mmCIF file of C-alpha atoms in Angstrom:
data_model
loop_
_atom_site.group_PDB
_atom_site.id
_atom_site.type_symbol
_atom_site.label_atom_id
_atom_site.label_comp_id
_atom_site.label_asym_id
_atom_site.label_seq_id
_atom_site.Cartn_x
_atom_site.Cartn_y
_atom_site.Cartn_z
ATOM 1 C CA MET E 1155 -0.155 0.075 -0.008
ATOM 2 C CA PHE E 1156 1.713 3.067 -1.038
ATOM 3 C CA ASP E 1157 -0.593 5.995 0.833
ATOM 4 C CA LYS E 1158 -3.785 6.461 1.615
ATOM 5 C CA SER E 1159 -5.348 6.766 -2.237
ATOM 6 C CA ALA E 1160 -4.069 2.941 -2.739
ATOM 7 C CA ILE E 1161 -5.932 0.040 -2.346
ATOM 8 C CA ALA E 1162 -5.006 -3.916 -1.539
ATOM 9 C CA GLU E 1163 -6.694 -6.218 0.064
ATOM 10 C CA THR E 1164 -6.931 -10.106 0.715
ATOM 11 C CA TYR E 1165 -9.972 -12.109 -0.115
ATOM 12 C CA ILE E 1166 -11.396 -15.707 1.093
ATOM 13 C CA VAL E 1167 -13.643 -17.365 -1.785
ATOM 14 C CA GLN E 1168 -17.013 -17.022 -0.264
ATOM 15 C CA SER E 1169 -19.043 -20.051 -1.725
ATOM 16 C CA GLY E 1170 -21.007 -19.386 -5.059
ATOM 17 C CA ASP E 1171 -18.252 -17.274 -5.585
ATOM 18 C CA ASN E 1172 -16.196 -17.385 -9.646
ATOM 19 C CA LEU E 1173 -13.288 -15.008 -10.351
ATOM 20 C CA SER E 1174 -16.301 -13.099 -12.530
ATOM 21 C CA LYS E 1175 -17.931 -12.175 -9.807
ATOM 22 C CA ILE E 1176 -14.840 -11.199 -7.598
ATOM 23 C CA SER E 1177 -13.412 -8.863 -10.543
ATOM 24 C CA ASN E 1178 -16.566 -6.900 -10.555
ATOM 25 C CA LYS E 1179 -16.924 -6.558 -6.557
ATOM 26 C CA TYR E 1180 -13.290 -4.928 -6.622
ATOM 27 C CA GLU E 1181 -13.693 -3.254 -10.561
ATOM 28 C CA THR E 1182 -10.632 -5.224 -11.721
ATOM 29 C CA SER E 1183 -10.056 -7.613 -14.246
ATOM 30 C CA VAL E 1184 -10.057 -11.275 -14.224
ATOM 31 C CA GLU E 1185 -6.801 -11.663 -15.993
ATOM 32 C CA LYS E 1186 -5.194 -9.165 -13.247
ATOM 33 C CA ILE E 1187 -6.417 -11.851 -10.484
ATOM 34 C CA VAL E 1188 -5.694 -14.492 -11.788
ATOM 35 C CA ASN E 1189 -1.645 -13.410 -13.033
ATOM 36 C CA LEU E 1190 -1.803 -11.629 -9.299
ATOM 37 C CA ASN E 1191 -2.632 -15.029 -7.599
ATOM 38 C CA LYS E 1192 -0.026 -16.958 -10.022
ATOM 39 C CA LEU E 1193 -3.157 -19.137 -10.808
ATOM 40 C CA LEU E 1194 -2.813 -22.467 -13.209
ATOM 41 C CA SER E 1195 -7.060 -22.753 -13.253
ATOM 42 C CA THR E 1196 -9.925 -20.429 -13.778
ATOM 43 C CA VAL E 1197 -11.643 -22.866 -10.689
ATOM 44 C CA ILE E 1198 -12.013 -21.451 -7.396
ATOM 45 C CA GLU E 1199 -12.605 -23.107 -4.160
ATOM 46 C CA PRO E 1200 -14.350 -21.666 -0.846
ATOM 47 C CA GLY E 1201 -11.708 -20.670 1.633
ATOM 48 C CA GLN E 1202 -9.015 -19.679 -0.944
ATOM 49 C CA TYR E 1203 -7.233 -16.594 -0.977
ATOM 50 C CA LEU E 1204 -6.487 -14.330 -3.487
ATOM 51 C CA GLU E 1205 -4.929 -11.338 -3.398
ATOM 52 C CA ILE E 1206 -6.663 -7.772 -5.313
ATOM 53 C CA PRO E 1207 -4.165 -6.065 -7.415
ATOM 54 C CA ASP E 1208 -3.580 -2.675 -6.169
ATOM 55 C CA THR E 1209 -5.735 0.403 -7.654
ATOM 56 C CA TYR E 1210 -5.276 3.942 -7.248
ATOM 57 C CA ILE E 1211 -8.317 6.469 -6.660
ATOM 58 C CA VAL E 1212 -7.914 9.372 -8.255
ATOM 59 C CA SER E 1213 -7.773 12.620 -6.258
ATOM 60 C CA GLU E 1214 -8.146 16.370 -6.997
ATOM 61 C CA GLY E 1215 -4.813 17.579 -8.816
ATOM 62 C CA ASP E 1216 -3.717 14.145 -9.604
ATOM 63 C CA THR E 1217 -2.031 14.057 -13.124
ATOM 64 C CA LEU E 1218 -0.839 10.262 -14.450
ATOM 65 C CA TYR E 1219 3.028 11.732 -13.662
ATOM 66 C CA LYS E 1220 2.686 12.264 -10.149
ATOM 67 C CA ILE E 1221 0.354 9.297 -9.945
ATOM 68 C CA SER E 1222 3.164 7.046 -11.426
ATOM 69 C CA ASN E 1223 5.879 8.967 -9.126
ATOM 70 C CA LYS E 1224 3.285 7.665 -5.832
ATOM 71 C CA LEU E 1225 3.181 3.805 -7.052
ATOM 72 C CA GLY E 1226 6.751 4.119 -8.009
ATOM 73 C CA VAL E 1227 6.223 3.071 -11.446
ATOM 74 C CA SER E 1228 6.674 4.349 -14.902
ATOM 75 C CA ILE E 1229 4.127 6.489 -17.057
ATOM 76 C CA PRO E 1230 4.178 3.488 -19.857
ATOM 77 C CA GLU E 1231 3.968 0.905 -17.274
ATOM 78 C CA LEU E 1232 1.005 2.498 -16.104
ATOM 79 C CA LEU E 1233 -0.531 2.979 -19.446
ATOM 80 C CA GLU E 1234 0.226 -0.970 -20.346
ATOM 81 C CA ALA E 1235 -1.884 -1.783 -16.908
ATOM 82 C CA ASN E 1236 -4.776 0.254 -17.595
ATOM 83 C CA PRO E 1237 -5.798 -0.083 -21.297
ATOM 84 C CA THR E 1238 -8.824 1.812 -21.013
ATOM 85 C CA ILE E 1239 -7.113 5.203 -20.629
ATOM 86 C CA GLU E 1240 -7.279 6.951 -24.151
ATOM 87 C CA ASN E 1241 -5.724 9.878 -23.443
ATOM 88 C CA PRO E 1242 -3.174 9.987 -21.053
ATOM 89 C CA ASN E 1243 -3.628 13.649 -20.343
ATOM 90 C CA TRP E 1244 -7.409 12.941 -19.497
ATOM 91 C CA ILE E 1245 -8.357 11.347 -16.352
ATOM 92 C CA TYR E 1246 -10.821 12.182 -14.022
ATOM 93 C CA LEU E 1247 -12.225 12.455 -10.061
ATOM 94 C CA GLU E 1248 -12.348 9.223 -8.084
ATOM 95 C CA GLN E 1249 -11.248 7.433 -10.923
ATOM 96 C CA ILE E 1250 -9.766 3.671 -10.475
ATOM 97 C CA ILE E 1251 -6.152 3.316 -11.907
ATOM 98 C CA ASN E 1252 -4.345 -0.268 -11.821
ATOM 99 C CA ALA E 1253 -1.200 -0.470 -10.231
ATOM 100 C CA PRO E 1254 0.906 -2.661 -12.149
ATOM 101 C CA ILE E 1255 2.075 -5.964 -11.433
ATOM 102 C CA LYS E 1256 5.907 -6.474 -11.064
ATOM 103 C CA ASN E 1257 7.578 -8.909 -12.336
ATOM 104 C CA GLU E 1258 4.365 -10.426 -13.954
ATOM 105 C CA MET E 1259 4.091 -13.630 -15.166
ATOM 106 C CA ILE E 1260 0.814 -14.068 -17.819
ATOM 107 C CA TYR E 1261 -1.620 -17.112 -16.909
ATOM 108 C CA MET E 1262 -4.492 -15.985 -18.669
ATOM 109 C CA GLY E 1263 -5.026 -12.975 -21.320
ATOM 110 C CA ASN E 1264 -7.677 -10.675 -21.996
ATOM 111 C CA PRO E 1265 -10.733 -12.128 -21.096
ATOM 112 C CA SER E 1266 -13.113 -9.596 -22.927
ATOM 113 C CA LYS E 1267 -13.512 -11.372 -26.347
ATOM 114 C CA LYS E 1268 -13.953 -15.695 -26.373
ATOM 115 C CA ARG E 1269 -10.584 -16.638 -26.911
ATOM 116 C CA ILE E 1270 -8.900 -19.481 -26.144
ATOM 117 C CA ALA E 1271 -5.184 -20.048 -26.740
ATOM 118 C CA LEU E 1272 -3.585 -23.390 -27.183
ATOM 119 C CA THR E 1273 0.167 -23.874 -26.862
ATOM 120 C CA PHE E 1274 2.530 -26.498 -27.001
ATOM 121 C CA ASP E 1275 5.754 -27.627 -24.925
ATOM 122 C CA ASP E 1276 8.752 -29.299 -25.461
ATOM 123 C CA GLY E 1277 9.012 -29.764 -29.574
ATOM 124 C CA PRO E 1278 9.900 -29.850 -31.983
ATOM 125 C CA GLU E 1279 10.025 -33.243 -33.261
ATOM 126 C CA ASP E 1280 9.417 -35.498 -35.682
ATOM 127 C CA ILE E 1281 6.212 -37.638 -34.257
ATOM 128 C CA TYR E 1282 3.884 -35.894 -32.708
ATOM 129 C CA THR E 1283 4.601 -32.113 -34.169
ATOM 130 C CA PRO E 1284 4.131 -33.182 -37.836
ATOM 131 C CA GLN E 1285 0.632 -34.511 -36.765
ATOM 132 C CA ILE E 1286 -0.537 -31.643 -34.716
ATOM 133 C CA LEU E 1287 0.686 -29.087 -37.576
ATOM 134 C CA GLU E 1288 -2.001 -30.977 -39.840
ATOM 135 C CA ILE E 1289 -4.681 -31.015 -37.442
ATOM 136 C CA LEU E 1290 -4.112 -27.388 -36.704
ATOM 137 C CA LYS E 1291 -4.273 -27.252 -40.557
ATOM 138 C CA GLN E 1292 -7.310 -28.854 -41.297
ATOM 139 C CA LYS E 1293 -9.032 -27.104 -38.409
ATOM 140 C CA GLY E 1294 -7.705 -23.321 -39.559
ATOM 141 C CA VAL E 1295 -6.130 -23.213 -36.247
ATOM 142 C CA LYS E 1296 -2.829 -20.780 -34.782
ATOM 143 C CA ALA E 1297 -1.739 -22.305 -31.494
ATOM 144 C CA THR E 1298 1.725 -21.128 -30.105
ATOM 145 C CA PHE E 1299 4.722 -23.503 -29.584
ATOM 146 C CA PHE E 1300 7.202 -23.251 -27.029
ATOM 147 C CA VAL E 1301 10.316 -24.676 -28.192
ATOM 148 C CA ILE E 1302 13.651 -26.505 -26.366
ATOM 149 C CA GLY E 1303 16.793 -25.149 -28.147
ATOM 150 C CA GLU E 1304 18.804 -28.410 -28.345
ATOM 151 C CA ARG E 1305 15.555 -29.900 -30.382
ATOM 152 C CA ALA E 1306 15.127 -26.654 -32.766
ATOM 153 C CA LYS E 1307 18.592 -27.657 -33.529
ATOM 154 C CA LYS E 1308 18.151 -31.123 -34.011
ATOM 155 C CA TYR E 1309 14.894 -30.703 -35.716
ATOM 156 C CA PRO E 1310 15.123 -27.324 -37.619
ATOM 157 C CA GLU E 1311 12.781 -28.366 -40.765
ATOM 158 C CA GLN E 1312 10.145 -29.181 -37.851
ATOM 159 C CA LEU E 1313 10.335 -25.684 -36.951
ATOM 160 C CA ARG E 1314 10.711 -24.106 -40.236
ATOM 161 C CA GLN E 1315 6.869 -25.478 -40.808
ATOM 162 C CA ILE E 1316 5.664 -24.403 -37.014
ATOM 163 C CA TYR E 1317 6.832 -20.938 -38.420
ATOM 164 C CA LYS E 1318 5.633 -21.043 -41.816
ATOM 165 C CA LYS E 1319 2.235 -22.165 -41.405
ATOM 166 C CA GLY E 1320 1.643 -19.253 -39.141
ATOM 167 C CA HIS E 1321 1.808 -20.735 -35.594
ATOM 168 C CA ALA E 1322 3.683 -18.155 -32.819
ATOM 169 C CA ILE E 1323 6.611 -19.170 -31.300
ATOM 170 C CA GLY E 1324 8.455 -18.778 -28.068
ATOM 171 C CA ASN E 1325 11.825 -19.752 -25.729
ATOM 172 C CA HIS E 1326 11.092 -23.061 -23.762
ATOM 173 C CA THR E 1327 14.945 -22.918 -22.869
ATOM 174 C CA TRP E 1328 17.795 -25.295 -24.057
ATOM 175 C CA ASP E 1329 17.720 -27.799 -22.743
ATOM 176 C CA HIS E 1330 14.670 -28.241 -20.132
ATOM 177 C CA PRO E 1331 16.501 -26.939 -16.723
ATOM 178 C CA HIS E 1332 15.031 -26.427 -13.738
ATOM 179 C CA LEU E 1333 15.754 -22.685 -13.566
ATOM 180 C CA PRO E 1334 15.526 -21.765 -9.881
ATOM 181 C CA GLU E 1335 19.275 -24.143 -9.702
ATOM 182 C CA LEU E 1336 20.997 -22.190 -12.380
ATOM 183 C CA THR E 1337 23.515 -19.322 -11.635
ATOM 184 C CA ASP E 1338 22.243 -16.184 -13.284
ATOM 185 C CA GLN E 1339 25.373 -16.651 -15.659
ATOM 186 C CA GLN E 1340 23.758 -20.151 -16.361
ATOM 187 C CA PHE E 1341 20.374 -18.928 -16.903
ATOM 188 C CA ASN E 1342 21.089 -16.079 -19.318
ATOM 189 C CA LYS E 1343 23.542 -18.582 -21.165
ATOM 190 C CA ASN E 1344 20.070 -20.967 -21.597
ATOM 191 C CA ILE E 1345 17.739 -18.773 -22.920
ATOM 192 C CA GLN E 1346 20.281 -16.604 -25.078
ATOM 193 C CA SER E 1347 21.525 -19.761 -26.784
ATOM 194 C CA THR E 1348 18.049 -21.292 -27.468
ATOM 195 C CA THR E 1349 16.755 -17.560 -28.984
ATOM 196 C CA ALA E 1350 19.887 -17.031 -31.297
ATOM 197 C CA GLU E 1351 18.989 -21.165 -32.618
ATOM 198 C CA ILE E 1352 15.518 -20.129 -32.861
ATOM 199 C CA GLU E 1353 16.282 -17.114 -34.926
ATOM 200 C CA LYS E 1354 19.497 -18.715 -36.803
ATOM 201 C CA ILE E 1355 16.272 -21.209 -38.409
ATOM 202 C CA ILE E 1356 13.512 -18.807 -39.051
ATOM 203 C CA GLY E 1357 14.757 -15.561 -39.099
ATOM 204 C CA PHE E 1358 12.535 -14.407 -36.293
ATOM 205 C CA LYS E 1359 13.592 -13.652 -32.586
ATOM 206 C CA PRO E 1360 10.687 -14.914 -30.300
ATOM 207 C CA ASP E 1361 10.038 -12.375 -26.661
ATOM 208 C CA LEU E 1362 7.583 -15.135 -25.254
ATOM 209 C CA PHE E 1363 9.267 -17.141 -22.685
ATOM 210 C CA ARG E 1364 7.604 -20.304 -20.708
ATOM 211 C CA PRO E 1365 10.018 -21.708 -17.810
ATOM 212 C CA PRO E 1366 9.948 -25.383 -17.519
ATOM 213 C CA TYR E 1367 8.009 -26.847 -14.872
ATOM 214 C CA GLY E 1368 6.256 -23.940 -14.401
ATOM 215 C CA GLU E 1369 9.231 -22.983 -11.896
ATOM 216 C CA ILE E 1370 11.319 -19.867 -12.010
ATOM 217 C CA GLU E 1371 12.182 -17.219 -9.403
ATOM 218 C CA ASP E 1372 10.859 -13.500 -9.535
ATOM 219 C CA ARG E 1373 14.731 -12.439 -9.891
ATOM 220 C CA GLN E 1374 14.835 -14.324 -12.997
ATOM 221 C CA VAL E 1375 11.136 -12.970 -14.508
ATOM 222 C CA ALA E 1376 12.680 -9.639 -13.806
ATOM 223 C CA MET E 1377 15.781 -10.131 -16.118
ATOM 224 C CA LEU E 1378 13.476 -11.468 -19.061
ATOM 225 C CA ASN E 1379 11.185 -8.559 -18.720
ATOM 226 C CA LYS E 1380 14.382 -6.337 -18.935
ATOM 227 C CA GLN E 1381 15.749 -7.979 -21.912
ATOM 228 C CA GLY E 1382 11.886 -7.694 -23.296
ATOM 229 C CA TYR E 1383 10.727 -11.541 -22.418
ATOM 230 C CA ARG E 1384 7.156 -11.569 -21.507
ATOM 231 C CA SER E 1385 6.879 -15.357 -19.565
ATOM 232 C CA ILE E 1386 3.684 -17.296 -20.131
ATOM 233 C CA MET E 1387 2.003 -19.663 -18.141
ATOM 234 C CA TRP E 1388 -1.100 -21.229 -18.300
ATOM 235 C CA THR E 1389 -4.604 -21.653 -17.334
ATOM 236 C CA ALA E 1390 -5.977 -24.898 -18.106
ATOM 237 C CA ASP E 1391 -3.408 -27.747 -17.581
ATOM 238 C CA THR E 1392 -4.483 -30.956 -19.506
ATOM 239 C CA LYS E 1393 -1.470 -33.312 -17.998
ATOM 240 C CA ASP E 1394 -1.293 -35.003 -21.361
ATOM 241 C CA TRP E 1395 2.639 -35.570 -20.285
ATOM 242 C CA SER E 1396 1.371 -38.455 -17.277
ATOM 243 C CA GLY E 1397 -0.540 -40.332 -20.029
ATOM 244 C CA VAL E 1398 -3.819 -39.808 -19.331
ATOM 245 C CA TYR E 1399 -6.677 -40.572 -22.126
ATOM 246 C CA ALA E 1400 -7.874 -38.251 -24.208
ATOM 247 C CA GLU E 1401 -10.965 -37.912 -22.630
ATOM 248 C CA GLU E 1402 -9.268 -36.445 -19.696
ATOM 249 C CA ILE E 1403 -7.705 -34.128 -21.155
ATOM 250 C CA LEU E 1404 -10.769 -32.720 -22.644
ATOM 251 C CA SER E 1405 -12.442 -32.957 -19.782
ATOM 252 C CA ARG E 1406 -9.918 -30.773 -17.956
ATOM 253 C CA VAL E 1407 -9.384 -28.214 -20.747
ATOM 254 C CA LYS E 1408 -13.666 -28.213 -20.596
ATOM 255 C CA GLN E 1409 -13.168 -27.537 -16.594
ATOM 256 C CA ASP E 1410 -11.160 -24.507 -17.128
ATOM 257 C CA THR E 1411 -12.604 -23.307 -20.516
ATOM 258 C CA ARG E 1412 -13.470 -19.483 -20.222
ATOM 259 C CA PRO E 1413 -12.390 -16.408 -22.393
ATOM 260 C CA GLY E 1414 -8.534 -15.605 -22.288
ATOM 261 C CA VAL E 1415 -7.506 -18.766 -20.856
ATOM 262 C CA ILE E 1416 -4.335 -20.420 -22.173
ATOM 263 C CA VAL E 1417 -4.429 -23.760 -22.591
ATOM 264 C CA LEU E 1418 -0.975 -25.892 -21.847
ATOM 265 C CA GLN E 1419 -0.401 -29.610 -24.261
ATOM 266 C CA HIS E 1420 2.729 -30.605 -25.514
ATOM 267 C CA ASN E 1421 3.971 -31.981 -28.815
ATOM 268 C CA TYR E 1422 6.982 -34.425 -27.617
ATOM 269 C CA HIS E 1423 6.911 -36.987 -25.505
ATOM 270 C CA ALA E 1424 9.607 -39.816 -25.006
ATOM 271 C CA SER E 1425 7.597 -43.155 -24.255
ATOM 272 C CA GLY E 1426 4.516 -44.533 -23.011
ATOM 273 C CA GLN E 1427 1.000 -43.276 -23.967
ATOM 274 C CA PHE E 1428 -0.149 -39.694 -25.237
ATOM 275 C CA GLU E 1429 -3.184 -38.925 -26.364
ATOM 276 C CA THR E 1430 -2.839 -35.581 -27.124
ATOM 277 C CA VAL E 1431 -2.966 -36.005 -31.088
ATOM 278 C CA LYS E 1432 -6.440 -37.931 -30.465
ATOM 279 C CA ALA E 1433 -7.733 -35.169 -28.025
ATOM 280 C CA LEU E 1434 -6.451 -32.555 -30.231
ATOM 281 C CA PRO E 1435 -9.371 -32.314 -32.735
ATOM 282 C CA GLN E 1436 -12.151 -33.026 -29.781
ATOM 283 C CA ILE E 1437 -10.734 -29.997 -28.293
ATOM 284 C CA ILE E 1438 -11.426 -27.561 -30.858
ATOM 285 C CA ASP E 1439 -14.518 -28.859 -32.203
ATOM 286 C CA GLU E 1440 -15.822 -28.701 -28.744
ATOM 287 C CA LEU E 1441 -14.915 -25.528 -27.810
ATOM 288 C CA ARG E 1442 -15.735 -23.860 -31.236
ATOM 289 C CA ALA E 1443 -18.995 -25.065 -31.263
ATOM 290 C CA GLN E 1444 -19.653 -23.202 -27.428
ATOM 291 C CA GLY E 1445 -18.257 -19.752 -29.694
ATOM 292 C CA TYR E 1446 -14.835 -19.759 -28.706
ATOM 293 C CA GLU E 1447 -12.071 -18.603 -31.057
ATOM 294 C CA PHE E 1448 -8.454 -20.134 -31.111
ATOM 295 C CA VAL E 1449 -6.226 -17.499 -31.278
ATOM 296 C CA THR E 1450 -1.967 -17.659 -30.470
ATOM 297 C CA VAL E 1451 -0.720 -16.280 -27.280
ATOM 298 C CA PRO E 1452 0.612 -12.822 -28.412
ATOM 299 C CA THR E 1453 -3.041 -12.228 -30.306
ATOM 300 C CA LEU E 1454 -4.796 -13.132 -27.530
ATOM 301 C CA LEU E 1455 -2.503 -10.318 -24.972
ATOM 302 C CA GLY E 1456 -3.726 -7.961 -27.685
ATOM 303 C CA LYS E 1457 0.032 -7.861 -29.102
#
């Protein structure tokens, strides 16, 4: 809390609550609550504690410059956190301003449109990746692939196909390490070598990053932010890597379906049962029948 005009609260989820009700109560957005609380699912339970994003109430004589100083953020950061401010020179008394979330990781995107982003981790490779690309082509769907550097080097043509077909590409490290165990030097080398390999193959430098296992230190997120990366997590986990059947994968996605959700799947599996390819057409058909549009992560984020 910065001063008497800044509001920060903790909310205990009540029976019958959902994210929309809570966001409306506090005049904030669903994705800000999700991202601040690092929710890996849109399903919330009674008794669960949620932090409510900081807001600032405009008082007489305030300007964005003054507010940015009070909150300790830059004006561009303030504007990014408040897309409804169309004219930076015009704010009004008692207007509610969202304070930016420091070192933000993105778990879901803008929920104002009925859109969902499908994402695939750990490729490319030459078994599941071609099948997934063919399904996406047949269904007219664009997705986002978070690629491993050493696999991109081994399967450059598959990476080219992903890019050629119009899908978004993100950095998923060189060799899938546990990031909290790395030194800053090791961390930077791992990320930079992967980006360099991707850029060498397709001529494109990704600005999306996903940490292996979804585990990363705040200081590492801050380092990525300074280098221009956006750290992307998920709000619907299919658990497809665990050998679950296609029906379970579909059920998990449907459980968390809501506008703005990011779905985690994989396009690499070492051995054993892996039914992502079988589940994918069902996911697309069922959610599309509900009126959902499938977009890439950058499109979901509005950038």
